Short mmCIF file of C-alpha atoms in Angstrom, two decimals:
data_model
loop_
_atom_site.label_atom_id
_atom_site.label_comp_id
_atom_site.label_asym_id
_atom_site.label_seq_id
_atom_site.Cartn_x
_atom_site.Cartn_y
_atom_site.Cartn_z
CA MET X 153 -7.41 1.70 0.43
CA GLY X 154 -6.54 1.09 -3.22
CA GLN X 155 -3.92 2.32 -5.70
CA TYR X 156 -3.74 1.67 -9.44
CA GLU X 157 -0.29 1.12 -10.97
CA ASN X 158 -0.70 2.26 -14.55
CA ASP X 159 2.67 1.22 -15.95
CA VAL X 160 2.27 -2.46 -14.98
CA GLN X 161 -1.57 -2.48 -15.00
CA CYS X 162 -1.95 -3.75 -11.45
CA LEU X 163 -4.33 -2.79 -8.67
CA LEU X 164 -2.99 -2.79 -5.11
CA LEU X 165 -5.33 -2.89 -2.12
CA SER X 166 -4.46 -2.50 1.56
CA ALA X 167 -6.62 -3.82 4.40
CA SER X 168 -6.89 -3.31 8.15
CA ASP X 169 -5.62 -6.86 8.73
CA ARG X 170 -2.13 -5.54 7.85
CA SER X 171 -2.03 -6.98 4.37
CA LEU X 172 -1.30 -5.82 0.81
CA THR X 173 -2.94 -7.58 -2.15
CA VAL X 174 -1.91 -7.11 -5.79
CA TYR X 175 -4.50 -7.76 -8.53
CA ASP X 176 -3.80 -8.19 -12.22
CA ALA X 177 -5.87 -5.55 -14.06
CA THR X 178 -4.86 -6.34 -17.64
CA THR X 179 -8.29 -7.86 -18.36
CA LEU X 180 -11.83 -7.08 -17.26
CA THR X 181 -11.67 -9.91 -14.71
CA HIS X 182 -9.14 -8.96 -12.02
CA THR X 183 -7.30 -11.85 -10.35
CA ALA X 184 -5.14 -11.73 -7.23
CA THR X 185 -1.47 -12.50 -7.90
CA PHE X 186 0.33 -11.55 -4.66
CA CYS X 187 -0.72 -11.18 -1.01
CA ILE X 188 1.69 -9.76 1.57
CA THR X 189 0.60 -10.34 5.17
CA GLY X 190 2.05 -9.60 8.58
CA LEU X 191 2.87 -5.93 8.06
CA PRO X 192 4.24 -4.22 11.21
CA SER X 193 1.39 -1.66 11.22
CA ILE X 194 -1.91 -1.05 9.49
CA PRO X 195 -1.42 0.84 6.17
CA THR X 196 -3.66 3.91 6.03
CA CYS X 197 -2.74 5.53 2.67
CA LEU X 198 -0.93 4.62 -0.54
CA ALA X 199 0.99 6.42 -3.30
CA TYR X 200 2.70 5.11 -6.43
CA SER X 201 5.33 6.62 -8.70
CA ASN X 202 6.87 5.27 -11.89
CA SER X 203 9.77 6.51 -13.98
CA ASP X 204 11.44 5.06 -17.05
CA LEU X 205 14.92 5.69 -15.65
CA GLU X 206 14.51 5.34 -11.90
CA GLY X 207 11.96 2.52 -11.91
CA SER X 208 8.74 2.41 -9.91
CA GLU X 209 8.09 2.48 -6.18
CA LEU X 210 5.20 2.22 -3.74
CA LEU X 211 4.87 4.31 -0.60
CA PHE X 212 2.36 3.73 2.18
CA GLY X 213 1.80 5.44 5.51
CA THR X 214 0.85 3.61 8.69
CA GLU X 215 -1.20 4.26 11.78
CA ARG X 216 2.01 4.78 13.80
CA GLY X 217 3.18 7.69 11.66
CA ASP X 218 5.79 5.74 9.67
CA LEU X 219 6.38 5.77 5.91
CA THR X 220 7.45 2.58 4.13
CA ARG X 221 8.90 2.71 0.64
CA ILE X 222 8.96 -0.39 -1.59
CA ARG X 223 11.12 0.08 -4.66
CA PHE X 224 10.41 -2.39 -7.47
CA LEU X 225 13.62 -3.33 -9.26
CA GLN X 226 12.00 -5.28 -12.12
CA PRO X 227 8.45 -3.93 -12.44
CA ARG X 228 7.98 -4.94 -16.08
CA LEU X 229 8.90 -8.53 -15.22
CA SER X 230 7.16 -8.90 -11.86
CA LEU X 231 6.55 -6.79 -8.77
CA PHE X 232 7.45 -9.63 -6.40
CA TYR X 233 9.02 -13.04 -6.70
CA SER X 234 6.49 -15.47 -8.16
CA LYS X 235 6.53 -19.12 -7.14
CA THR X 236 3.34 -20.18 -8.90
CA PRO X 237 2.31 -17.94 -11.83
CA ASP X 238 -1.11 -19.61 -12.07
CA ASN X 239 -2.12 -19.09 -8.42
CA ILE X 240 -1.90 -16.36 -5.81
CA ASN X 241 1.46 -16.11 -4.01
CA TYR X 242 1.34 -15.59 -0.24
CA TYR X 243 4.32 -14.05 1.56
CA PHE X 244 5.04 -12.68 5.01
CA TRP X 245 6.42 -9.18 5.29
CA MET X 246 9.63 -10.43 6.89
CA GLU X 247 10.34 -12.64 3.87
CA LEU X 248 10.74 -9.67 1.51
CA SER X 249 14.08 -8.70 3.09
CA SER X 250 15.78 -11.97 2.11
CA PRO X 251 16.59 -13.68 -1.22
CA PRO X 252 15.10 -14.29 -3.74
CA HIS X 253 12.82 -11.33 -3.00
CA THR X 254 15.72 -8.86 -2.80
CA THR X 255 16.23 -9.15 -6.56
CA TYR X 256 12.70 -7.82 -7.16
CA ASN X 257 12.24 -5.11 -4.51
CA ALA X 258 14.04 -3.05 -1.89
CA ILE X 259 12.32 -1.79 1.27
CA THR X 260 13.08 1.41 3.18
CA THR X 261 11.21 2.56 6.30
CA TRP X 262 11.18 6.11 7.67
CA ARG X 263 10.31 5.98 11.35
CA LYS X 264 8.24 8.58 13.23
CA VAL X 265 7.63 10.91 10.33
CA HIS X 266 4.49 12.00 12.22
CA SER X 267 3.46 11.41 15.81
CA ARG X 268 -0.04 10.36 14.70
CA ALA X 269 -1.47 8.28 11.88
CA VAL X 270 -0.62 9.35 8.34
CA ARG X 271 -3.73 10.61 6.55
CA ARG X 272 -2.43 10.98 2.98
CA VAL X 273 0.80 10.61 0.97
CA ALA X 274 1.65 11.81 -2.53
CA TYR X 275 4.59 12.01 -4.94
CA THR X 276 5.51 15.19 -6.78
CA ARG X 277 8.31 16.42 -9.06
CA ASP X 278 8.51 13.05 -10.83
CA GLY X 279 8.91 11.13 -7.59
CA ASP X 280 11.72 13.22 -6.10
CA ILE X 281 9.56 14.74 -3.36
CA VAL X 282 7.20 12.91 -0.99
CA LEU X 283 4.49 14.79 0.90
CA SER X 284 2.56 13.35 3.84
CA CYS X 285 0.02 14.85 6.22
CA SER X 286 -1.35 13.97 9.64
CA HIS X 287 -3.40 15.37 12.50
CA ASP X 288 -0.13 16.03 14.28
CA SER X 289 0.04 19.66 15.40
CA THR X 290 3.84 19.70 15.39
CA VAL X 291 4.41 18.11 11.96
CA SER X 292 1.15 18.53 10.06
CA VAL X 293 2.68 18.26 6.57
CA ARG X 294 6.18 17.02 5.80
CA SER X 295 7.92 17.42 2.45
CA ARG X 296 10.84 14.97 2.12
CA HIS X 297 13.44 14.62 -0.60
CA VAL X 298 13.51 10.93 -1.60
CA PRO X 299 17.26 10.75 -2.44
CA GLY X 300 17.95 12.44 0.91
CA LYS X 301 20.10 15.30 -0.42
CA LEU X 302 17.80 18.09 0.82
CA ASP X 303 16.38 18.89 4.22
CA ASP X 304 12.73 18.30 5.06
CA TYR X 305 10.15 21.07 4.95
CA VAL X 306 7.64 21.03 7.80
CA PHE X 307 4.24 22.81 7.82
CA ARG X 308 2.41 23.25 11.11
CA VAL X 309 -1.33 23.66 11.71
CA GLN X 310 -2.97 23.81 15.12
CA ARG X 311 -5.24 20.77 14.71
CA GLY X 312 -3.31 19.06 11.96
CA VAL X 313 -4.09 18.55 8.29
CA THR X 314 -6.66 16.13 6.89
CA CYS X 315 -5.97 16.44 3.14
CA PHE X 316 -3.78 18.32 0.69
CA HIS X 317 -3.20 18.84 -3.04
CA VAL X 318 0.01 20.09 -4.63
CA VAL X 319 0.72 21.55 -8.10
CA SER X 320 4.50 21.66 -8.66
CA PRO X 321 4.76 24.21 -11.54
CA LEU X 322 2.78 26.73 -9.48
CA HIS X 323 4.68 25.89 -6.26
CA LEU X 324 1.25 25.72 -4.66
CA LEU X 325 0.14 23.50 -1.79
CA ALA X 326 -3.50 23.53 -0.65
CA THR X 327 -4.40 21.91 2.68
CA GLY X 328 -7.67 21.26 4.48
CA SER X 329 -8.10 20.67 8.19
CA CYS X 330 -10.71 19.90 10.82
CA ASP X 331 -11.25 23.58 11.70
CA GLY X 332 -12.92 24.15 8.32
CA ILE X 333 -10.13 26.30 6.84
CA VAL X 334 -8.36 25.83 3.52
CA ARG X 335 -4.79 27.14 3.58
CA LEU X 336 -2.62 27.95 0.57
CA TRP X 337 1.13 27.55 1.02
CA GLU X 338 4.28 28.13 -0.96
CA THR X 339 6.08 24.78 -1.11
CA THR X 340 9.17 26.37 0.49
CA GLN X 341 7.51 28.68 3.04
CA ALA X 342 6.61 27.72 6.60
CA ALA X 343 3.57 30.04 6.82
CA PRO X 344 0.47 30.09 4.57
CA PHE X 345 0.05 33.08 2.28
CA ALA X 346 -3.76 32.71 2.13
CA THR X 347 -6.44 31.43 4.51
CA LEU X 348 -9.82 30.48 3.04
CA PRO X 349 -12.40 29.76 5.76
CA THR X 350 -15.64 27.97 4.94
CA PRO X 351 -18.90 29.76 5.88
CA THR X 352 -20.01 27.01 8.29
CA LEU X 353 -16.52 26.03 9.54
CA ALA X 354 -17.26 22.35 8.82
CA ALA X 355 -14.35 19.94 8.66
CA VAL X 356 -12.72 19.78 5.23
CA LEU X 357 -12.50 16.21 3.94
CA ASP X 358 -10.85 16.77 0.57
CA VAL X 359 -9.41 19.65 -1.42
CA ALA X 360 -8.44 20.01 -5.08
CA VAL X 361 -6.75 22.73 -7.13
CA ILE X 362 -8.28 23.02 -10.61
CA ALA X 363 -5.47 24.91 -12.33
CA SER X 364 -7.21 24.91 -15.71
CA GLU X 365 -10.15 26.85 -14.22
CA GLU X 366 -8.05 28.79 -11.65
CA ILE X 367 -10.21 27.68 -8.75
CA VAL X 368 -9.75 25.84 -5.45
CA LEU X 369 -12.46 23.40 -4.47
CA ALA X 370 -13.12 21.99 -0.97
CA TYR X 371 -15.53 19.25 0.11
CA CYS X 372 -16.77 19.37 3.73
CA ASN X 373 -18.34 16.76 5.98
CA ASN X 374 -21.75 18.47 5.79
CA CYS X 375 -21.93 17.49 2.08
CA THR X 376 -21.20 21.04 0.95
CA VAL X 377 -18.80 22.08 -1.81
CA HIS X 378 -17.07 25.47 -1.62
CA ILE X 379 -15.29 27.06 -4.59
CA TRP X 380 -12.73 29.89 -4.31
CA ASP X 381 -10.87 31.88 -6.90
CA MET X 382 -7.23 30.80 -6.81
CA TYR X 383 -5.77 34.30 -7.33
CA GLU X 384 -8.45 36.62 -5.92
CA GLU X 385 -8.88 34.34 -2.88
CA CYS X 386 -12.61 35.04 -2.67
CA LEU X 387 -15.49 32.61 -2.26
CA LEU X 388 -17.28 32.15 -5.57
CA GLN X 389 -19.97 29.61 -4.80
CA SER X 390 -21.20 27.10 -2.21
CA ILE X 391 -23.15 24.05 -3.36
CA LYS X 392 -25.18 21.88 -1.01
CA LEU X 393 -25.35 18.29 -2.29
CA ARG X 394 -28.76 16.74 -1.75
CA PHE X 395 -27.94 13.07 -1.41
CA PRO X 396 -30.99 10.77 -1.09
CA PHE X 397 -29.86 9.29 2.24
CA LEU X 398 -29.66 12.65 4.03
CA GLY X 399 -32.31 12.86 6.71
CA VAL X 400 -32.95 9.11 6.82
CA LEU X 401 -33.26 7.91 10.41
CA GLY X 402 -30.45 5.54 11.38
CA LYS X 403 -28.38 6.13 8.23
CA LYS X 404 -24.69 6.59 8.98
CA VAL X 405 -22.91 8.99 6.65
CA GLU X 406 -19.49 7.65 5.65
CA PHE X 407 -16.76 9.24 3.55
CA GLY X 408 -13.78 7.65 1.86
CA ALA X 409 -10.13 8.64 1.98
CA PHE X 410 -10.64 10.57 -1.30
CA CYS X 411 -13.95 12.32 -1.95
CA ILE X 412 -13.10 14.43 -5.03
CA HIS X 413 -12.39 12.49 -8.21
CA PRO X 414 -11.83 13.72 -11.79
CA GLY X 415 -14.51 12.85 -14.31
CA PRO X 416 -14.08 10.54 -17.28
CA THR X 417 -11.97 11.53 -20.27
CA ARG X 418 -14.09 12.91 -23.10
CA ARG X 419 -13.45 13.77 -26.69
CA PRO X 420 -13.96 17.38 -27.81
CA TYR X 421 -17.52 17.81 -29.03
CA VAL X 422 -16.63 19.75 -32.20
CA ASP X 423 -13.73 17.57 -33.30
CA ASP X 424 -15.39 14.33 -32.28
CA ASP X 425 -14.79 12.66 -35.64
CA LEU X 426 -11.26 13.93 -36.04
CA ALA X 427 -10.29 12.90 -32.52
CA SER X 428 -11.07 9.27 -33.29
CA ILE X 429 -8.19 9.20 -35.81
CA PRO X 430 -4.87 8.85 -33.95
CA PRO X 431 -2.20 11.29 -35.16
CA LEU X 432 0.86 9.94 -36.90
CA GLU X 433 3.95 10.37 -34.80
CA ALA X 434 7.51 9.50 -35.63
CA THR X 435 8.66 7.66 -32.54
CA SER X 436 11.97 5.98 -31.95
CA ARG X 437 12.97 3.24 -29.56
CA ARG X 438 16.32 4.94 -28.93
CA GLY X 439 16.46 8.04 -26.78
CA SER X 440 18.90 9.90 -29.03
CA SER X 441 19.02 12.05 -32.15
CA VAL X 442 21.37 11.96 -35.15
CA TYR X 443 23.18 15.06 -36.38
CA GLN X 444 26.06 15.78 -38.73
CA GLY X 445 29.38 16.54 -37.11
CA SER X 446 32.06 19.00 -38.14
CA THR X 447 33.97 16.32 -40.05
CA GLY X 448 30.92 15.33 -42.07
CA GLY X 449 30.13 12.12 -40.16
CA LEU X 450 26.95 11.22 -38.34
CA MET X 451 26.95 11.46 -34.55
CA LEU X 452 24.48 10.58 -31.82
CA GLN X 453 23.34 13.15 -29.32
CA THR X 454 21.45 12.13 -26.22
CA GLU X 455 18.10 13.83 -25.90
CA ALA X 456 17.51 16.08 -22.91
CA ARG X 457 15.57 14.51 -20.08
CA ASP X 458 12.03 15.75 -19.58
CA ASP X 459 12.59 17.39 -16.21
CA TRP X 460 9.80 18.86 -14.13
CA GLN X 461 11.54 22.27 -14.09
CA SER X 462 11.50 22.55 -17.89
CA ARG X 463 7.93 21.27 -18.12
CA GLY X 464 5.02 23.65 -18.55
CA LEU X 465 1.84 23.74 -16.55
CA GLU X 466 -0.11 21.94 -19.27
CA SER X 467 2.27 18.96 -18.97
CA GLU X 468 1.89 18.63 -15.20
CA PRO X 469 0.24 15.29 -14.28
CA GLU X 470 -2.08 16.93 -11.74
CA TYR X 471 -3.11 19.56 -14.27
CA ILE X 472 -3.95 16.85 -16.82
CA ARG X 473 -5.76 14.70 -14.26
CA PHE X 474 -8.15 17.46 -13.19
CA ASN X 475 -8.50 19.13 -16.58
CA ARG X 476 -11.94 17.60 -17.07
CA PRO X 477 -15.32 19.24 -17.71
CA GLU X 478 -16.83 17.53 -14.66
CA LEU X 479 -15.92 16.30 -11.19
CA LEU X 480 -17.23 13.34 -9.20
CA LEU X 481 -17.99 13.78 -5.48
CA SER X 482 -18.61 10.60 -3.50
CA CYS X 483 -20.35 9.89 -0.21
CA CYS X 484 -21.43 6.45 1.03
CA ASP X 485 -22.50 4.55 -2.09
CA TYR X 486 -23.59 7.64 -4.07
CA VAL X 487 -21.67 9.81 -6.54
CA CYS X 488 -22.61 13.38 -7.48
CA VAL X 489 -21.51 14.89 -10.80
CA VAL X 490 -20.56 18.59 -10.74
CA LEU X 491 -20.11 20.33 -14.10
CA LEU X 492 -17.26 22.81 -14.31
CA LYS X 493 -17.63 23.97 -17.91
CA ASP X 494 -20.81 25.29 -19.50
CA GLN X 495 -20.46 23.51 -22.82
CA GLU X 496 -21.70 20.46 -24.60
CA LEU X 497 -19.85 17.37 -23.53
CA GLY X 498 -18.32 14.99 -26.03
CA SER X 499 -18.46 11.23 -25.92
CA ILE X 500 -16.60 9.35 -23.21
CA MET X 501 -13.37 7.77 -24.34
CA PRO X 502 -13.83 3.98 -24.52
CA PRO X 503 -11.43 1.59 -22.79
CA PRO X 504 -8.54 0.15 -24.82
CA GLY X 505 -9.64 -2.42 -27.35
CA ASP X 506 -7.35 -5.07 -25.95
CA THR X 507 -9.32 -5.19 -22.68
CA LEU X 508 -12.49 -6.24 -24.49
CA ARG X 509 -11.02 -9.48 -25.82
CA ALA X 510 -9.73 -12.47 -23.96
CA ARG X 511 -6.16 -13.64 -24.22
CA ARG X 512 -5.30 -16.44 -26.62
CA PRO X 513 -2.21 -18.62 -27.10
CA SER X 514 0.43 -17.29 -29.43
CA ILE X 515 0.34 -20.51 -31.50
CA TRP X 516 -3.00 -19.35 -32.91
CA GLU X 517 -1.28 -16.37 -34.50
CA LEU X 518 1.38 -18.35 -36.40
CA PRO X 519 1.06 -18.68 -40.20
CA ASP X 520 0.59 -22.01 -41.89
CA ASP X 521 4.15 -22.37 -43.15
CA MET X 522 5.54 -22.26 -39.60
CA LEU X 523 3.54 -25.28 -38.43
CA SER X 524 6.04 -28.06 -38.99
CA THR X 525 3.83 -30.86 -37.64
CA PRO X 526 2.51 -32.98 -40.55
CA GLY X 527 -1.21 -33.13 -40.89
CA LEU X 528 -1.85 -29.74 -39.31
CA SER X 529 -3.67 -27.26 -41.45
CA ARG X 530 -5.48 -23.98 -41.00
CA ARG X 531 -8.34 -25.31 -43.10
CA SER X 532 -10.98 -27.36 -41.34
CA PRO X 533 -13.25 -29.82 -43.17
CA ARG X 534 -16.17 -28.43 -41.19
CA SER X 535 -15.45 -24.87 -42.28
CA PRO X 536 -14.55 -24.88 -45.98
CA ARG X 537 -13.92 -21.16 -46.21
CA SER X 538 -10.36 -20.03 -45.54
CA PRO X 539 -9.60 -18.09 -42.37
CA PRO X 540 -8.57 -14.42 -42.50
CA VAL X 541 -4.98 -13.29 -42.58
CA PRO X 542 -3.41 -13.59 -39.10
CA SER X 543 -2.83 -10.30 -37.32
CA PRO X 544 0.60 -9.33 -35.95
CA ARG X 545 -0.99 -8.36 -32.62
CA MET X 546 -1.37 -10.97 -29.92
CA LEU X 547 -4.89 -10.01 -28.94
CA ALA X 548 -6.27 -9.10 -32.36
CA PRO X 549 -8.98 -11.37 -33.82
CA SER X 550 -7.48 -13.97 -36.09
CA SER X 551 -8.14 -17.55 -37.14
CA ALA X 552 -8.67 -18.79 -33.59
CA GLU X 553 -12.30 -19.67 -34.26
CA TYR X 554 -11.22 -22.24 -36.85
CA PRO X 555 -9.77 -25.52 -35.51
CA THR X 556 -6.26 -26.30 -36.70
CA GLN X 557 -7.12 -29.93 -37.51
CA ASP X 558 -9.98 -32.40 -37.71
CA LEU X 559 -11.44 -33.20 -34.28
CA GLU X 560 -12.66 -36.63 -35.32
CA THR X 561 -9.14 -37.64 -36.38
CA LEU X 562 -7.73 -36.52 -33.05
CA LEU X 563 -10.28 -38.53 -31.07
CA LYS X 564 -9.73 -41.61 -33.20
CA ASN X 565 -5.96 -41.50 -32.77
CA ALA X 566 -6.40 -41.13 -29.00
CA GLY X 567 -8.82 -44.08 -28.78
CA LEU X 568 -11.70 -41.88 -27.61
CA GLU X 569 -14.26 -42.61 -30.30
CA GLY X 570 -17.71 -41.83 -29.11
CA ILE X 571 -16.62 -39.48 -26.30
CA LEU X 572 -19.10 -36.92 -27.58
CA GLU X 573 -21.95 -39.42 -27.43
CA LYS X 574 -24.51 -39.29 -24.66
CA ASP X 575 -23.82 -42.76 -23.14
CA PHE X 576 -20.02 -42.71 -23.37
CA VAL X 577 -19.59 -43.31 -19.63
CA LEU X 578 -21.90 -46.33 -19.66
CA MET X 579 -20.19 -47.69 -22.78
CA GLN X 580 -16.83 -47.68 -21.01
CA GLY X 581 -18.26 -49.44 -17.93
CA LEU X 582 -17.58 -46.55 -15.58
CA LYS X 583 -19.89 -46.70 -12.59
CA GLN X 584 -18.47 -43.77 -10.65
CA ASP X 585 -21.08 -41.04 -10.41
CA LEU X 586 -18.85 -38.05 -9.65
CA ASN X 587 -21.67 -35.55 -9.87
CA ARG X 588 -23.63 -37.36 -7.16
CA LYS X 589 -20.59 -37.54 -4.88
CA LEU X 590 -19.85 -33.85 -5.35
CA ALA X 591 -23.46 -32.99 -4.55
CA GLU X 592 -23.35 -35.09 -1.37
CA MET X 593 -20.11 -33.47 -0.26
CA ASP X 594 -21.56 -30.01 -0.81
CA ALA X 595 -24.71 -30.90 1.14
CA ASN X 596 -22.65 -32.30 4.03
CA LYS X 597 -20.51 -29.18 4.11
CA THR X 598 -23.60 -26.97 4.23
CA ASN X 599 -25.14 -28.98 7.07
CA MET X 600 -21.91 -28.87 9.05
CA SER X 601 -21.64 -25.08 8.66
CA TYR X 602 -25.21 -24.68 9.91
CA ALA X 603 -24.49 -26.80 12.97
CA VAL X 604 -21.27 -24.97 13.78
CA ASN X 605 -22.91 -21.55 13.42
CA ALA X 606 -25.70 -22.67 15.77
CA GLY X 607 -23.11 -23.53 18.44
CA ALA X 608 -23.78 -27.30 18.30
CA PRO X 609 -21.04 -28.91 16.19
CA TYR X 610 -21.93 -32.35 17.53
CA LEU X 611 -25.15 -32.21 15.53
CA ALA X 612 -23.05 -32.37 12.37
CA LEU X 613 -21.78 -35.86 13.25
CA LYS X 614 -23.34 -38.76 11.42
CA THR X 615 -25.54 -41.10 13.50
CA HIS X 616 -25.81 -44.85 12.88
CA GLU X 617 -29.02 -46.75 13.45
CA PRO X 618 -28.66 -49.81 15.77
CA THR X 619 -29.30 -53.31 14.37
CA PRO X 620 -32.93 -54.34 15.01
CA MET X 621 -33.40 -57.10 17.61
CA GLU X 622 -34.84 -60.47 16.65
CA PRO X 623 -38.20 -61.62 18.13
CA VAL X 624 -38.09 -63.00 21.69
CA ASP X 625 -39.43 -66.44 20.70
CA GLU X 626 -36.69 -66.96 18.15
CA MET X 627 -34.09 -65.89 20.70
CA VAL X 628 -35.41 -68.46 23.25
CA ASP X 629 -35.35 -71.25 20.67
CA GLU X 630 -31.81 -70.36 19.76
CA TYR X 631 -30.84 -70.37 23.43
CA LYS X 632 -32.31 -73.86 23.98
CA ARG X 633 -30.58 -75.20 20.89
CA VAL X 634 -27.25 -73.98 22.16
CA MET X 635 -27.79 -75.29 25.71
CA ARG X 636 -28.35 -78.85 24.44
CA LEU X 637 -24.69 -79.01 23.57
CA PHE X 638 -23.67 -78.76 27.27
CA PRO X 639 -24.15 -81.62 29.92
CA ALA X 640 -26.85 -81.40 32.55
CA MET X 641 -25.88 -79.55 35.71
CA SER X 642 -26.71 -80.66 39.31
CA VAL X 643 -29.13 -78.59 41.24
CA THR X 644 -27.99 -79.93 44.63
CA GLY X 645 -26.44 -77.27 46.74
CA THR X 646 -22.81 -77.61 47.71
CA PRO X 647 -22.34 -78.16 51.48
CA ARG X 648 -20.61 -75.45 53.38
CA GLY X 649 -17.11 -75.99 54.70
CA SER X 650 -18.26 -75.67 58.34
CA GLU X 651 -20.70 -78.55 57.89
CA THR X 652 -18.12 -81.03 56.59
CA SER X 653 -15.02 -80.12 58.58
CA THR X 654 -16.27 -79.08 62.02
CA LEU X 655 -19.02 -80.00 64.37
CA GLN X 656 -22.08 -77.92 64.26
CA ARG X 657 -22.83 -75.90 67.30
CA SER X 658 -25.80 -77.17 69.24
CA SER X 659 -28.26 -75.06 71.02
CA ARG X 660 -28.06 -77.43 73.94
CA LEU X 661 -24.43 -76.56 74.73
#
């Protein structure tokens, strides 16, 4: 399960080994920065909410029906405490409740929210309300006030709820369940005001409310999409998706946690050229306005907070997210595109320009007069033309492709003349062939892995050949040469004690 955190540009993934991994998504190459292991239960779903005043927080449901809330206290600085910024930081879950982690996050756990595994969680009303669903027949959907000042709302369905979608300005909650019925609820009513059954009664995997088109869309496990009118509550159309793998013998059909996804953002087709020019807006860093008081002086008035109650439907995040001319429906490793508007589509909005360029040190953006080190210059003898004017942006192209000083002078001052030559290693008398040693180590590692996988690790041990024996004739000559050094030995047998000390017994006696 994955969740993208847009305000800090991080990607968080949960795994069945009870771990959470945070990836840095600021560039095209994502790198892991944090890994939290040893969670009490397996996380099954994730939700993220960010606010300029309240901060950001992560919520995940578990297989035991619990909800865990991680509130990030310094999200713009770091989500978790970082020991090594250059490498991934590994932590156990129990470590997050003790310093220095408590200065970066606070953890709250709600026990037994559902009696079965949590299927999906979501934030609404700017993070004030949390909704979660489960296959629990007693508490199918629970709506909880995050500050805890309001009572919980509980929605009950006979076989539980698999998925849901909420639109706050409309006070509308749409749920899908295993019995193949889509139910429409008021967010404060315990009974549904509309029941929309599918023609085949197949289990509903995902549901979405397209408020811009006034339709409700459901995706079933038989790869069929059903579309209802949101106000007339009548079935408009059923679409059977013909995926290539359907009917293939032995192919297992798998669905993800989310099957309905909004399409890419596109520019309007008519105003394609005008949309490329960003509008000029007068923005201010201070959340206040200046007005003239009764005495003639200037006074500051705090601007009203953009509350969800004063916000229109067009400003609702879910309305904006699904206000697209097309939808993406996924199954296995295939994606089907469903057009919602019969019009010519504009071009897809490109990614931000900063993601297409690599990061560069800030020293490359400094002007020449700020470089106090003597001998440093923006002009290189190998590139006589002057570099362009440095840009005020960190990631904008500037004079980075021009070296700040002569490379030959640097090598000469460091005593490394000839390092760029072909035989520099031989000139310095270095006999260590590191490439050969690395190749041998890699070959040995590969052979050992093969032996271990075959169940015979002893075959990976190195064997030593015995020393060859010398010829027998040479060994005999050596033996005789050594024996000459010792005196001759008598071959006469030593008499027995009975023969010298006692009389021998005679047969005559």
